[in-house]
Coordinates of C-alpha atoms and ligand atoms in Angstrom, one line a residue:
X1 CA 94.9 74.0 115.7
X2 CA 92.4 76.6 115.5
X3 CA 92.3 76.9 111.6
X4 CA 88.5 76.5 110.4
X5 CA 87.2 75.8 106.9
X6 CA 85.4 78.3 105.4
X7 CA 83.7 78.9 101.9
X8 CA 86.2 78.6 98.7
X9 CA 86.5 82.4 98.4
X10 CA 88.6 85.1 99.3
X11 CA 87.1 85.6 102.7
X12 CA 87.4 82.4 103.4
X13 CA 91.2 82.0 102.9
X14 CA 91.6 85.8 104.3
X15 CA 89.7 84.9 107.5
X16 CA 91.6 81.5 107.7
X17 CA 94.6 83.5 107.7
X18 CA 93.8 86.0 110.2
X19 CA 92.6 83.7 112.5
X20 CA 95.4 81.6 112.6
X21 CA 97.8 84.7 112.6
X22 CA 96.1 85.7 115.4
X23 CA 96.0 83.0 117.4
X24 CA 99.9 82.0 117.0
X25 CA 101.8 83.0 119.9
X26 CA 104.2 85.2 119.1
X27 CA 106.4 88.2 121.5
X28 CA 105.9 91.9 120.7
X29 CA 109.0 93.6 120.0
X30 CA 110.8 95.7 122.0
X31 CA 110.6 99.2 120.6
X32 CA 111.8 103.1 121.6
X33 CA 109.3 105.8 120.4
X34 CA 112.3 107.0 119.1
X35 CA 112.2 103.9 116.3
X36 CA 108.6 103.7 116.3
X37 CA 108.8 107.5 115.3
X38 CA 111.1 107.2 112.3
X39 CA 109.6 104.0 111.1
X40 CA 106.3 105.9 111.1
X41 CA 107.4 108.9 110.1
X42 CA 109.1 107.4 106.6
X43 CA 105.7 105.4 105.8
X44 CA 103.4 108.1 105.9
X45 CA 106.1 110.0 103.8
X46 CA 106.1 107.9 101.6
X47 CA 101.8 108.2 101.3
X48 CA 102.3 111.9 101.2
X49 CA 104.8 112.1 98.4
X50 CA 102.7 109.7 96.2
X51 CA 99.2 111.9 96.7
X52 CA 101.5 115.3 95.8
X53 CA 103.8 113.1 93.1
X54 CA 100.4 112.2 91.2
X55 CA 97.9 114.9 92.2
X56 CA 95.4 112.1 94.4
X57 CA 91.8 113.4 94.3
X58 CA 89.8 113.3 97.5
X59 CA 87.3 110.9 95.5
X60 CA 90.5 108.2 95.2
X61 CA 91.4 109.2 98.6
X62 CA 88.0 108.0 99.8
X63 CA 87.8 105.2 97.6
X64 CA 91.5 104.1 99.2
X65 CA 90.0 104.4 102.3
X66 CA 87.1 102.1 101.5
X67 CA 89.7 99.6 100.3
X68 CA 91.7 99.6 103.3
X69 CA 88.5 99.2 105.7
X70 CA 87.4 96.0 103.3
X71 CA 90.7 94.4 103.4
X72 CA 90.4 94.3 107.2
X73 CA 86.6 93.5 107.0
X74 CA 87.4 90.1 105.2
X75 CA 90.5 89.5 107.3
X76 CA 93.0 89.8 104.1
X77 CA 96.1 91.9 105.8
X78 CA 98.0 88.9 106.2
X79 CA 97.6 88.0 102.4
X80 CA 98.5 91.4 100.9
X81 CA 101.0 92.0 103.8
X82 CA 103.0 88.7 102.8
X83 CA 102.4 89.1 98.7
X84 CA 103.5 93.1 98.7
X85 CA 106.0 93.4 101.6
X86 CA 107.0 90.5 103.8
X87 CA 110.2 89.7 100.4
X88 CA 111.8 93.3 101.7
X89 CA 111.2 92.3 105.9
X90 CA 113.1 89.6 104.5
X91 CA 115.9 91.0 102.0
X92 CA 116.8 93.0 105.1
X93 CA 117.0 90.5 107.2
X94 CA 118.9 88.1 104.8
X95 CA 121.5 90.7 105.1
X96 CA 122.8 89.6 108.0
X97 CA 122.5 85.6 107.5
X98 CA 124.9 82.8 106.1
X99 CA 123.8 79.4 104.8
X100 CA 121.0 78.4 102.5
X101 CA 119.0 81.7 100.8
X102 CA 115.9 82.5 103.1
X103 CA 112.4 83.0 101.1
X104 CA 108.7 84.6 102.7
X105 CA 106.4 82.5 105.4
X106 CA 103.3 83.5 103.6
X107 CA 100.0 83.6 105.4
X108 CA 99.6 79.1 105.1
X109 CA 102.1 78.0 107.8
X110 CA 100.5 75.9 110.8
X111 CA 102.7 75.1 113.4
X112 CA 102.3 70.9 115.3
X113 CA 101.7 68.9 112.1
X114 CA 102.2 65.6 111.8
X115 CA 105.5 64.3 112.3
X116 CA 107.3 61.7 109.9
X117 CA 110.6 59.9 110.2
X118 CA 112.6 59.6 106.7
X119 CA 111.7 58.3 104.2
X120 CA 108.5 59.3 104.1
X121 CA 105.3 60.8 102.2
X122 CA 103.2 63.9 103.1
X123 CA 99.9 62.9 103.6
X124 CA 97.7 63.3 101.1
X125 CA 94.1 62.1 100.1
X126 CA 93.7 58.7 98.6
X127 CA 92.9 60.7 95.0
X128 CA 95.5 63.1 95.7
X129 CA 95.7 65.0 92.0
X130 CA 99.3 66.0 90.4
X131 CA 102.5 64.3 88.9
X132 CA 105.0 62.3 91.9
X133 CA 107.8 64.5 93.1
X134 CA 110.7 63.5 95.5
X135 CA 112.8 65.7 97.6
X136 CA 115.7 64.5 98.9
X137 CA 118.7 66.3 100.7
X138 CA 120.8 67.0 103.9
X139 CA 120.6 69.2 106.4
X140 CA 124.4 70.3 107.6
X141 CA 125.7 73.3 109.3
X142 CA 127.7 76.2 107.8
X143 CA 130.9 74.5 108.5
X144 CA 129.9 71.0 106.3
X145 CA 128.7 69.0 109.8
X146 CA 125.5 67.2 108.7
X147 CA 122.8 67.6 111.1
X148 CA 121.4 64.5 112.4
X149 CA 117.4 64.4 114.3
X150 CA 117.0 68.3 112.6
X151 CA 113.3 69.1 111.5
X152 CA 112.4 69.8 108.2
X153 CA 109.1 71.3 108.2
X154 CA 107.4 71.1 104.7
X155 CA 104.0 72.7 103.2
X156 CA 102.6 73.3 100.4
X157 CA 100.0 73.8 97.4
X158 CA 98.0 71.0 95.9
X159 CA 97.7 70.6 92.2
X160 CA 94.8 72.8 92.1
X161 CA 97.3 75.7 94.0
X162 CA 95.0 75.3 97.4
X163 CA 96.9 74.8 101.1
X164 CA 95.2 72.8 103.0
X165 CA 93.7 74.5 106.5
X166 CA 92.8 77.3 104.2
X167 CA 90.5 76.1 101.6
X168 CA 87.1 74.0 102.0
X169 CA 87.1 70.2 101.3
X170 CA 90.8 69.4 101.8
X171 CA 91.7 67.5 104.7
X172 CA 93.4 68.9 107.8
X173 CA 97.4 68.1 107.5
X174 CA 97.3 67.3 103.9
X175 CA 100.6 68.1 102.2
X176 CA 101.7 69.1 105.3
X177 CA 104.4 67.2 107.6
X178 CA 107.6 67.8 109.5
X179 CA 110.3 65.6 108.2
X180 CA 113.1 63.8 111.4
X181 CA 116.3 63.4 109.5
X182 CA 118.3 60.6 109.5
X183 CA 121.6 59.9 111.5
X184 CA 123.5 61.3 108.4
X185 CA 121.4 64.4 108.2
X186 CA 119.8 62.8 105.3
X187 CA 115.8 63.5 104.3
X188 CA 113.7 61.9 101.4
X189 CA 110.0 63.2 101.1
X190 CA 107.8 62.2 98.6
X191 CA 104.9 64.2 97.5
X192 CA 102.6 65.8 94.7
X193 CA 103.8 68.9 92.3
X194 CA 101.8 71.5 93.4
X195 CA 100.4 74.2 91.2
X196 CA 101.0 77.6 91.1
X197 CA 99.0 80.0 93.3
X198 CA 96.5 82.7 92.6
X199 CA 95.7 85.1 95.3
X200 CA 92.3 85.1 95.6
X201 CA 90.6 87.3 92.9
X202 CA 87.3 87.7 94.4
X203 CA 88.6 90.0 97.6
X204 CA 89.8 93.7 97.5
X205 CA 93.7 92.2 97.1
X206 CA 92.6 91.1 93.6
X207 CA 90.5 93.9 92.9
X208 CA 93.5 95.9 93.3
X209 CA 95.7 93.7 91.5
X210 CA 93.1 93.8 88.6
X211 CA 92.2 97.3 89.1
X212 CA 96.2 98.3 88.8
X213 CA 96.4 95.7 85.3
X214 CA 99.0 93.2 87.4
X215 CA 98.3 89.5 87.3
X216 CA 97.8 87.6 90.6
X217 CA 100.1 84.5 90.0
X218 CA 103.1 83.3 92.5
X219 CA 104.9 80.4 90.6
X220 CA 104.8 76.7 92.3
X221 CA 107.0 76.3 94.9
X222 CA 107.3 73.9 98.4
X223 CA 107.8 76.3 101.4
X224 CA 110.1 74.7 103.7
X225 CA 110.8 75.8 107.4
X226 CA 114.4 73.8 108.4
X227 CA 115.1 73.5 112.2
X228 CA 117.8 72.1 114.2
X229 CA 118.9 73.0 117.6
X230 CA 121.7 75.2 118.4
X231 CA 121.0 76.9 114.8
X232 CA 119.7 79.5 113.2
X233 CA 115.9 78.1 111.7
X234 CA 115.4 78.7 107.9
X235 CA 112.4 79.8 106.2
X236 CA 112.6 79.5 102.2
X237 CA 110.9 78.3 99.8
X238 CA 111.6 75.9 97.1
X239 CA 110.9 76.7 93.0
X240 CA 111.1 74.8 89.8
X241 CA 112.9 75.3 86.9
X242 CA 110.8 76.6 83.6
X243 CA 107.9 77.1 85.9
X244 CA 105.4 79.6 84.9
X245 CA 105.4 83.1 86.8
X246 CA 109.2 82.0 87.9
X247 CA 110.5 85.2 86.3
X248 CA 107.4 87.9 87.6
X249 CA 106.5 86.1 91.0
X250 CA 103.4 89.0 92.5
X251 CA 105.3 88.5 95.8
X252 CA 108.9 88.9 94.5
X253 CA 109.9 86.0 96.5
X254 CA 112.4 83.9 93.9
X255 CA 116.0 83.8 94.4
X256 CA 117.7 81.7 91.6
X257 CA 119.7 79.7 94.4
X258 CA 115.8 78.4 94.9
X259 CA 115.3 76.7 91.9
X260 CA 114.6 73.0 91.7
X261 CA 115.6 71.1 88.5
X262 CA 113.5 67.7 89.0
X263 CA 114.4 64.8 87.0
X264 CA 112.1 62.2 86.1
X265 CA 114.1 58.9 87.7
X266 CA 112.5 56.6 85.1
X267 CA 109.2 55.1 87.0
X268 CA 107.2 58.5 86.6
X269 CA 108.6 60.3 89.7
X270 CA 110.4 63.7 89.5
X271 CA 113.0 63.7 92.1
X272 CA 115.3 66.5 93.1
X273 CA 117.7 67.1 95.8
X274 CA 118.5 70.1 97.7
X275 CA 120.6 70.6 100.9
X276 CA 120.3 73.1 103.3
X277 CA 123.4 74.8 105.6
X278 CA 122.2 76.7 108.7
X279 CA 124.6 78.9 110.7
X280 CA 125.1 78.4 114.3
X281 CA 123.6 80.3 116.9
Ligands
DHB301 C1 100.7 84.3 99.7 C2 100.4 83.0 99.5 C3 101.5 82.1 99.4 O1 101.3 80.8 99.1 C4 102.8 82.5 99.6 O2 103.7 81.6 99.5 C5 103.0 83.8 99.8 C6 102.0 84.7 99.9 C7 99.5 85.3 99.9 O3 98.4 85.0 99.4 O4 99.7 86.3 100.5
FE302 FE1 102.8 79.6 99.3

């Protein structure tokens, strides 16, 4: 892991990011000019019609300019890249997909983390903050097969809204695992309700989500990568019902099939269960 721990600002998580971006190995994609051309082409476009559309002045041009060169600076691309455009990459790409709803990576994925046979708990520190929660399900193909020894790779926010790997003073790993499931296709995972998450204000992606009058806020949610082979892996993300920001998510990620109901079972724990189909292939 090559993730470091930084200060508990903006640059810090930005530079997190983009340093673990960076260093995940990952193969180019094969593209023609000819694509490379028309994608191109329709972005800048797009920039050109907005300048004419509302008359940009060269003192807003400049100050866009500054922006963009600060976003790089303080390593935030992979933030405002997954916030304001990964959900479309996505859309499209859900298109041509069967089984459970897909959802956005994010910029807080790291690959290798520890791996736990169900039942089991993420780890977590011994004063781990926020209300029990269970996740049970299965993992079965498209077809109703369940899907014994498949991986269920879970992260997510702690009560505070803060991943682990990206933010100071949390422990490497916490509320992080990859869940084995059982020889019915079965998982049970018990964990912490995370918060919602704020994009960092302090860096030039809050700026300009204060400067434009938006708010900065993603609803709770459990980001779940589900693996199994001879299948198509899914990456989605799970919400909860009545959450706050549920209905105006900045990164337009929610899907109503993603919406977690938890019920208390009686000893204090929230527990919900949700199963996941992948398609073959
Ligand atoms: C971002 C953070 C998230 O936790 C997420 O799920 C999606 C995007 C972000 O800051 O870009
Ligand atoms: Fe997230």
């Amino acid at each position: 892991m090559t993730t470091v721990q930084d200060s508990p600002t903006a640059a810090g998580s930005g530079a997190n990011a983009s340093s673990n971006f960076k260093s995940a190995e990952r193969s180019g994609p094969d593209v023609s000019p000819e694509r490379v051309s028309a994608v191109v082409t329709a972005v800048l476009q797009g920039v050109h019609a907005a300048i004419r559309q509302h008359g940009v002045t060269y003192p807003e041009f400049q100050a866009a300019k500054a922006w963009l060169m600060e976003v790089g600076e303080v390593g935030e691309w992979p933030l405002f890249m997954d916030v304001f455009v990964e959900h479309v990459v996505e859309e499209v790409a859900a298109d041509q997909q069967q089984g459970t709803k897909g959802s956005i990576l994010g910029p807080y994925y790291l690959p290798d983390q520890v791996r736990l046979s169900s039942p089991c708990e993420l780890p977590h520190r011994a004063d781990e903050k926020g209300e029990p929660l269970g996740l049970s399900g299965q993992v079965r193909d498209v077809d109703g097969t369940p899907l014994a020894g498949a991986d269920v790779d879970i992260w997510h926010a702690d009560a505070d809204g803060y991943y682990s790997g990206f933010a100071p003073d949390i422990p490497l790993g916490n509320l992080r695992g990859v869940v084995t499931t059982d020889a019915e296709g079965n998982f049970e995972i018990r964990t912490v309700q995370p918060a919602p998450y704020q994009i960092p204000t302090d860096g030039p992606t809050g700026k300009l989500i204060e400067a434009a009058g938006w708010h900065p806020w993603r609803p709770a949610h459990l980001h779940l990568m589900v693996r199994a082979d001879g299948h198509r892996t899914i990456t989605t993300q799970l919400y909860f019902a009545g959450g706050e920001w549920l209905d105006s998510d900045v990164a337009e990620a929610t899907k109503p099939e993603l919406v977690l109901d938890p019920v208390d079972d009686g000893s204090g724990v929230r527990r919900a269960s949700y199963d996941f189909e992948l398609e073959q292939g």
